[in-house]
XYZ file of C-alpha atoms in Angstrom:
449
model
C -37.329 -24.034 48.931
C -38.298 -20.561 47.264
C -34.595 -19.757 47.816
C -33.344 -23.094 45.375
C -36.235 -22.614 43.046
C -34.470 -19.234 42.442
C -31.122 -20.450 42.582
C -32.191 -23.265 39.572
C -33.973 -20.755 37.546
C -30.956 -18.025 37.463
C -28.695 -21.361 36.404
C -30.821 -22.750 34.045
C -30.942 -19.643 32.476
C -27.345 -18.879 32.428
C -27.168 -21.877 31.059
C -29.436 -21.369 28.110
C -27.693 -18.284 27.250
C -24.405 -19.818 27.188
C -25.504 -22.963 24.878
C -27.512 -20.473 22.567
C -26.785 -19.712 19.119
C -25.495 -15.927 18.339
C -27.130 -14.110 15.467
C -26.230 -12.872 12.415
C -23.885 -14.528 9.660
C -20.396 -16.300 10.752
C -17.604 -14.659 9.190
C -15.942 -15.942 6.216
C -12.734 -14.871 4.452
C -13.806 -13.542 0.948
C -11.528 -14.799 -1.748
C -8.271 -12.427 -2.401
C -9.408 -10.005 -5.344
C -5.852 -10.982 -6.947
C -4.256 -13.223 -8.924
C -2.732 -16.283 -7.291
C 0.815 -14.514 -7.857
C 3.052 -11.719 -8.829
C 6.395 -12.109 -10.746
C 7.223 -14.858 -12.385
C 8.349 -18.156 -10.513
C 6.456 -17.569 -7.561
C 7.745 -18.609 -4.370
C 6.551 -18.628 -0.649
C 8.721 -15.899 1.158
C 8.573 -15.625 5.634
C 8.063 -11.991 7.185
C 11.301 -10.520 7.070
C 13.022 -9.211 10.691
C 14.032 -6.052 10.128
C 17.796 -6.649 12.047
C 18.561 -9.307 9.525
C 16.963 -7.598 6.247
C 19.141 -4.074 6.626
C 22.888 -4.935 6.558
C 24.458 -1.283 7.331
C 25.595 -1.398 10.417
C 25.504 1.964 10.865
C 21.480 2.106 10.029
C 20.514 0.002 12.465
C 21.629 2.397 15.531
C 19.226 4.602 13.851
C 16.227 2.465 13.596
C 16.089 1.196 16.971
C 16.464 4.868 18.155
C 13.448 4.971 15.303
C 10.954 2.353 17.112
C 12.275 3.758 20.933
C 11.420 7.075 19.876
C 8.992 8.005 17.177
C 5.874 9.683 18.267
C 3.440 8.021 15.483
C 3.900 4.377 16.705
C 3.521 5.772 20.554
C 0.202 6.534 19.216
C 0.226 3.328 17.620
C 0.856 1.552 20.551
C -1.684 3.468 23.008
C -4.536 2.728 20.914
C -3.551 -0.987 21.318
C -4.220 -0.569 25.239
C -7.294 1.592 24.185
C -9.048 -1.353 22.239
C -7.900 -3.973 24.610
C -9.322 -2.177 27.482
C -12.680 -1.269 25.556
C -12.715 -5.217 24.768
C -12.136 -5.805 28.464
C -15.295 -3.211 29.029
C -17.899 -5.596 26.233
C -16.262 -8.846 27.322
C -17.415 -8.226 31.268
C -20.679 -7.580 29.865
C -21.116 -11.738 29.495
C -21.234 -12.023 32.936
C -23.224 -10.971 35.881
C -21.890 -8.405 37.871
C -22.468 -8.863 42.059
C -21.789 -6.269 44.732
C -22.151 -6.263 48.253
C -24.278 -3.909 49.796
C -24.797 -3.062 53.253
C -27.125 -0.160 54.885
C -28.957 0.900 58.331
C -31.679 3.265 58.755
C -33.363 4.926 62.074
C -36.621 6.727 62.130
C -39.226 7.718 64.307
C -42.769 9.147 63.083
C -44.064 10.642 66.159
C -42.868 11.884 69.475
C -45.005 8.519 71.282
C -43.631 5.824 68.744
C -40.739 4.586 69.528
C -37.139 4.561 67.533
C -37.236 2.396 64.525
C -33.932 0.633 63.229
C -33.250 -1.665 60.197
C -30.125 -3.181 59.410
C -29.601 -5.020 55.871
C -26.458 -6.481 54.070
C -26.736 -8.586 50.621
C -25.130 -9.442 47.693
C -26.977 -7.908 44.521
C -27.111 -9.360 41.002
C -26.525 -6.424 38.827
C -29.232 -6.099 36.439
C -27.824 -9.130 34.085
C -28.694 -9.651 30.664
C -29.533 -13.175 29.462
C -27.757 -13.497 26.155
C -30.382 -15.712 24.489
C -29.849 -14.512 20.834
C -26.162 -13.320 20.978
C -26.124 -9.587 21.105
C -23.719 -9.546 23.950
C -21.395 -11.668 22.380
C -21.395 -10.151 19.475
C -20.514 -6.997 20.652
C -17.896 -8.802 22.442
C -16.291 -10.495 19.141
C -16.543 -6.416 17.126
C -14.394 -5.665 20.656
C -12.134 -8.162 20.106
C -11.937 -7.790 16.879
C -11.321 -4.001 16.537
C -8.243 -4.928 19.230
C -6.905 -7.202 17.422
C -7.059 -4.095 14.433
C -5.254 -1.946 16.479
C -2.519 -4.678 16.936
C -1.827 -5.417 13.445
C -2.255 -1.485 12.939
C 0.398 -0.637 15.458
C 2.833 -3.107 13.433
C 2.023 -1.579 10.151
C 2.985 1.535 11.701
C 6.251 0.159 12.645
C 6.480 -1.183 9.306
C 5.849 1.713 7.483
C 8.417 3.696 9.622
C 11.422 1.797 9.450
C 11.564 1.351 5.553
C 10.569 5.250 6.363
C 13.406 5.741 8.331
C 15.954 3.594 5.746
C 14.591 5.692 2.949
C 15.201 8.591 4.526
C 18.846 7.564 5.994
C 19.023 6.599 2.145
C 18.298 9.974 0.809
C 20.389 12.088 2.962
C 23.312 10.093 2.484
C 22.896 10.321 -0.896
C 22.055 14.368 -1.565
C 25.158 14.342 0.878
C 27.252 12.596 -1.354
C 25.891 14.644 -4.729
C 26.639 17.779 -2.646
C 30.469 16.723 -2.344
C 30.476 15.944 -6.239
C 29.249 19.507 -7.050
C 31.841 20.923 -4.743
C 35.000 18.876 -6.075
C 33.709 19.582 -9.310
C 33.048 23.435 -8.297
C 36.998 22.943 -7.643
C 38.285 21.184 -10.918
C 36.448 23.840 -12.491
C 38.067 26.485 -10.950
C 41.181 24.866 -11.879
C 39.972 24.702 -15.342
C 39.472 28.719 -15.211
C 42.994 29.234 -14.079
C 44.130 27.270 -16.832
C 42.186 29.369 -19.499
C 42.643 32.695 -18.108
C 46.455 31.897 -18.302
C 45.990 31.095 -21.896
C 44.002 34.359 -22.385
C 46.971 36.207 -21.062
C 49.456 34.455 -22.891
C 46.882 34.821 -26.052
C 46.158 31.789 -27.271
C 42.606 31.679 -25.841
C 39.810 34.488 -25.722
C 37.597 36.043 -23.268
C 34.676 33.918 -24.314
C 36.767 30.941 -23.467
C 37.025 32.286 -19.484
C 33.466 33.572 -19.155
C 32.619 30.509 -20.461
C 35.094 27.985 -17.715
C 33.818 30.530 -15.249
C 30.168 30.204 -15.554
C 30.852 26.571 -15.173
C 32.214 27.183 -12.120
C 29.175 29.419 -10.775
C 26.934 26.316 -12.048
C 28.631 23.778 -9.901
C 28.457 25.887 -7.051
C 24.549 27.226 -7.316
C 24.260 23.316 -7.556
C 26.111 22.468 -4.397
C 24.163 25.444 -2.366
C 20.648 23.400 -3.950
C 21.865 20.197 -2.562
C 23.196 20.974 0.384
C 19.953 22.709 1.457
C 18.085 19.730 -0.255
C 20.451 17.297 2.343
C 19.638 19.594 5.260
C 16.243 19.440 4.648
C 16.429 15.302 4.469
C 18.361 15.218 7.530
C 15.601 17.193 9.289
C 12.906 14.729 8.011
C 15.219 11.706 9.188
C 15.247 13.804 12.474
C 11.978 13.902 12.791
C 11.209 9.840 12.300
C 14.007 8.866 14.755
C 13.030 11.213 16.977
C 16.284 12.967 17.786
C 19.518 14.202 16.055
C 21.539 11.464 14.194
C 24.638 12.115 12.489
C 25.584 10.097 9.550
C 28.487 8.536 8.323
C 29.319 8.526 4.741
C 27.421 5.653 3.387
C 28.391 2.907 1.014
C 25.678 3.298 -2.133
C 26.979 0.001 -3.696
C 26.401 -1.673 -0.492
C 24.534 -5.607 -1.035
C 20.862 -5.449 -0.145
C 18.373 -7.880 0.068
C 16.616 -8.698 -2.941
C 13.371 -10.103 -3.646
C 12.753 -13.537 -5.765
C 11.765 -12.721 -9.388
C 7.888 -14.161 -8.413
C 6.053 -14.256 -5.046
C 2.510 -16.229 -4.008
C -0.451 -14.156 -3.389
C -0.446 -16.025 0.012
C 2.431 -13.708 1.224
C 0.712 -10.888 0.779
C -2.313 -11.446 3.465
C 0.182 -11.753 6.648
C 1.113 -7.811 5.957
C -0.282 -6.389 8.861
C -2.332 -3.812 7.045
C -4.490 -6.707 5.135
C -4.795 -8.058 8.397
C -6.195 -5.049 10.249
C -8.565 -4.765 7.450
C -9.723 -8.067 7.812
C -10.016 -7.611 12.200
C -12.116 -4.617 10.780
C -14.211 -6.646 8.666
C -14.933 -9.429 11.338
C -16.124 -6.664 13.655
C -18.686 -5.567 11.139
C -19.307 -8.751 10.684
C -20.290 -9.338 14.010
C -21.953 -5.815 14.711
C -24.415 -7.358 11.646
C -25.008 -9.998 14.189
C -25.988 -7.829 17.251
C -28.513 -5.840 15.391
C -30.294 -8.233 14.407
C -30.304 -9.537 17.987
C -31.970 -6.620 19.340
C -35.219 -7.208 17.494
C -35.322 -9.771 19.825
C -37.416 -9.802 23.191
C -34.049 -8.648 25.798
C -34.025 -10.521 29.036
C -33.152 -9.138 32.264
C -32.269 -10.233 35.393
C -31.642 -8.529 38.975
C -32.334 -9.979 42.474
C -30.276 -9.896 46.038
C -29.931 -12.269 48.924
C -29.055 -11.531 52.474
C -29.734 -10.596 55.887
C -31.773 -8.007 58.010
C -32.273 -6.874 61.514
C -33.000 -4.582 64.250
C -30.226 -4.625 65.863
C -26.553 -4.283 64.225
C -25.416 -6.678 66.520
C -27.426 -9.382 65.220
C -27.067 -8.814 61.649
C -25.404 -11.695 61.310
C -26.126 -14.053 63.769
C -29.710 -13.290 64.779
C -31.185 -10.987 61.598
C -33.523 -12.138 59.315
C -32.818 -13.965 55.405
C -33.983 -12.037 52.610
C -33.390 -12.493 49.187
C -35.202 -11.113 45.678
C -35.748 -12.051 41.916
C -36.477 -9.623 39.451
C -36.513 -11.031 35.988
C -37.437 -8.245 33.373
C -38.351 -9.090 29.062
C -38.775 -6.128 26.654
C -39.880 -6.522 23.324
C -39.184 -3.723 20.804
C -43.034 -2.998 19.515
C -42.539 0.301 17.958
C -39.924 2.201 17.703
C -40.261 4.419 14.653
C -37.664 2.083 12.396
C -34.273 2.677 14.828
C -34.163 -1.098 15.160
C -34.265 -1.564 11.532
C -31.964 1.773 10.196
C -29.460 0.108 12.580
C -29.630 -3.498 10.852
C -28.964 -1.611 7.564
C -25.817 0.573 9.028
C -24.650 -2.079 10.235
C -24.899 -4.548 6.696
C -23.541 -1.105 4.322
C -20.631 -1.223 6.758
C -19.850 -4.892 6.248
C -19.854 -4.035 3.053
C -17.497 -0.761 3.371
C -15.102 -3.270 5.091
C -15.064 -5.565 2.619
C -14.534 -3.370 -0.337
C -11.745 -2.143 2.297
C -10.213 -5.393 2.735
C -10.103 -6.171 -1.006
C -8.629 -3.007 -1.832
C -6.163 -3.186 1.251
C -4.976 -6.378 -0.878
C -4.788 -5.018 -4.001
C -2.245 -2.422 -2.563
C -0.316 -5.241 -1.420
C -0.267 -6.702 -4.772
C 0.527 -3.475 -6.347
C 3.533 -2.967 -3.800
C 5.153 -5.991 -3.832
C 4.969 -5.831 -8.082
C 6.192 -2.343 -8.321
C 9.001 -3.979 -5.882
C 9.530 -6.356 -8.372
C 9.525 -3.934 -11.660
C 12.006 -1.510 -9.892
C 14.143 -3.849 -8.396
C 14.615 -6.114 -12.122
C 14.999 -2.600 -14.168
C 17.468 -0.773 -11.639
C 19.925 -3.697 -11.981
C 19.789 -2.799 -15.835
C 19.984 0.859 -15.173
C 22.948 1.063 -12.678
C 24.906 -0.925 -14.807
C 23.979 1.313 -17.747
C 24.688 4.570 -15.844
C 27.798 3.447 -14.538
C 28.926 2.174 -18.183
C 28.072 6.173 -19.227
C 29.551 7.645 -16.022
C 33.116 5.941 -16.917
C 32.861 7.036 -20.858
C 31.895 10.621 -19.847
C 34.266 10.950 -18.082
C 37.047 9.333 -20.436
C 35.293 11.834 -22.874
C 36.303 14.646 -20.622
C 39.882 13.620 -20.553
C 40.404 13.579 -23.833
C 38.342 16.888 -24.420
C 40.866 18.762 -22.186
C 43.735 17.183 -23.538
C 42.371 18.240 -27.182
C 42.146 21.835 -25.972
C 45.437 21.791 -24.188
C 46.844 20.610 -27.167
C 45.001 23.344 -29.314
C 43.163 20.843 -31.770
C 39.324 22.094 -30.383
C 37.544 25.022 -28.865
C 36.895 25.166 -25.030
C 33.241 24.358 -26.315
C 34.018 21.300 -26.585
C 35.160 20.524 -22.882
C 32.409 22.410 -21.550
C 29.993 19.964 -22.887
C 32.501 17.252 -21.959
C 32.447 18.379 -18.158
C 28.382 18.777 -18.390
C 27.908 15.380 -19.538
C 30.482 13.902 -17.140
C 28.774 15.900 -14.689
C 25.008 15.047 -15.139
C 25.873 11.151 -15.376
C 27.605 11.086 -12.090
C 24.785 12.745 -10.118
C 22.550 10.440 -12.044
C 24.663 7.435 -11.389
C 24.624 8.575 -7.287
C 20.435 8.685 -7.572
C 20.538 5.018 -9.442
C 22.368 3.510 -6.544
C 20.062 5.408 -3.702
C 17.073 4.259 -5.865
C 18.206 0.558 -5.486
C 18.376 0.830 -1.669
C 15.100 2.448 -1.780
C 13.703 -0.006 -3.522
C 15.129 -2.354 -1.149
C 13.193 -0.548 2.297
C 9.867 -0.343 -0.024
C 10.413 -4.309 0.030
C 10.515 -4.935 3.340
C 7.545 -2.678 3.923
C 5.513 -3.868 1.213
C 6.478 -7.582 2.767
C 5.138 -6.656 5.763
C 8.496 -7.426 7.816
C 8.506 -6.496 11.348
């Protein structure tokens, strides 16, 4: 009878905990500290795949090596079996734990008593807390909620490193390609020198004229050495996100990337996994809110055991005696020098850290995506600018050296001619790796996976 009394009470109570409301506030989504869009027309836009968004096909070698390899999203990744294990740990804690427990003892207190043996074996409940007011499972939801974090953290990691990695691939293509213009023109400006030191020994040109082509000359090469060690340098960096050496082929700077709609709904912007680890962040403070104010709370305990004892080892089981325990335990916090309370208001400022967090996470987002949209509008303007200056510099050199050959100007004039021709191709080479940067930034500030 004692033994079902027990029985009742332990389910009754486990009962009660499980029906009972949790303290502390239910988390709501603040409102997005942003306007409703960016860009004009705004349209609804889905997470991008990163194997459809890059078209190069020889980039994409290089970002899979990227995600197999890459050291930061290894981290990434082992804090996501971190926090699910340390949300295994709290979620456990809404259940009772049992063990089995089995022991034997022989003693004897004096030479004329005889040998004394006791045999027990029982399952124990585990000092089990009744979660009346919620404490447990609120720890449990900031566990699940911080794993879910590290989720969405690991993916904005992986994000982040393969518009990284495209950028970079970007870049050292690029300073590769500006290197081989300052070497060919390095060469046409040797050429050049050739030309006027003949014309210096034939007289019709003076030494100015050659110290002049041949400074040129030293320019174009002091600017290959520069780039070449700049293109070094970006292939180590590109080394270095991939994980191993990768050896590029000459890239194809006017190649067709994606590009974003003129206007984009605000709504886009909170499935980037970075707003949405800020907001796992913020329902875990919500909840810890929750849990401290639980604990001013009277904290119910329970432990007990059921099972058998005997004399003999041999009748343990079939002969031994039933024994069984309860030991429900209550504490009340009374005094305890204002921990309870210091730990209600930690717990509230860092609710509101988190959401000053998540807003600002957001407004990054925003930011991103309308930089995206600035760049992307104005490089289409500049490229076609630059290239439209490129092709009259460099009709502007031709007829400079044609001028000179012909003896109607100074060699003055085709030095500036080459400069000019010069400084608008290497700009024109930076326009087109801007565009394609602009073009990883979007699929990074979308988010895409």
């Amino acid at each position: 009878m004692k033994k079902q009394l027990m029985s009742k009470t332990m389910l009754l109570a486990m009962s009660f905990a499980l029906g009972a409301c949790a303290m502390g506030p239910d988390y709501v989504r603040p409102a997005a500290p942003v306007a409703s869009a960016v860009g004009s027309q705004p349209q609804d836009l889905s997470t991008p795949e990163w194997n459809s968004y890059f078209l190069d096909p020889a980039l994409k070698p290089v970002i899979d090596k990227a995600l197999a390899n890459n050291r930061d999203l290894k981290i990434a990744t082992a804090r996501i079996e971190e926090a699910r294990a340390l949300y295994g740990i709290q979620k456990a804690d809404l259940l009772p734990s049992v063990s089995a427990n089995g022991s034997g003892s022989t003693s004897r207190s004096n030479p004329d008593v005889d040998i004394s043996r006791r045999y027990e074996a029982n399952l124990a409940l585990l000092s089990y807390e009744v979660d009346f007011w919620g404490r447990v499972r609120r720890l449990s939801e900031a566990a699940k909620a911080n794993y879910l974090a590290s989720e969405e953290a690991q993916q904005s990691v992986r994000s982040a490193l393969i518009a990284d990695v495209a950028n970079s691939y970007y870049l050292a293509q690029a300073l590769n390609a500006r290197s081989r213009l300052a070497e060919q023109t390095a060469t046409a400006r040797q050429e050049s020198a050739r030309v006027v030191k003949r014309r210096v020994d034939v007289g019709v040109a003076n030494r100015l004229d050659l110290l002049q082509a041949e400074a040129a000359q030293d320019s174009a090469l002091s600017d290959k050495a520069a780039l070449s060690r700049q293109a070094v340098n970006a292939q180590n960096a590109l080394t270095l996100l991939v994980g191993e050496a990768v050896s590029l082929p000459e890239v194809n700077l006017n190649a067709e990337v994606f590009a974003l709609p003129s206007g984009l709904s605000s709504a886009v912007l909170l499935d980037r996994p970075d707003v949405r680890a800020a907001e796992q962040k913020l329902v875990a403070a919500n909840a810890n809110i929750g849990a401290a104010r639980a604990a001013f709370f009277p904290k119910v305990t329970l432990m007990g055991s059921a099972g058998v004892m005997s004399d003999e080892l041999g009748d343990l089981f079939s002969g031994g005696n039933r024994a069984w325990s309860f030991l429900p335990q209550i504490s009340l916090p009374i005094f305890d020098g204002g921990r309870l309370s210091a730990g209600a208001d930690v717990a509230a400022a860092r609710k509101v850290i988190a959401v000053a967090e998540y807003e600002k996470t957001i407004q990054l987002a925003f930011k991103d995506v309308a930089d995206v949209l600035s760049d992307q509008g104005w490089l289409v303007e500049q490229l076609a600018a630059q290239q439209k200056l490129a092709d009259r510099q460099g009709q502007r050199l031709k007829l400079a050296e044609a001028r000179y050959a012909s003896g109607l100007s100074g060699y003055l004039e085709v030095l500036d001619a080459q400069r000019e021709f010069y400084a608008a191709s290497q700009a024109l080479i930076e326009t087109r790796r801007a565009r394609l940067a602009v073009s990883a930034q979007a699929f990074k500030a979308l988010g895409g996976r």
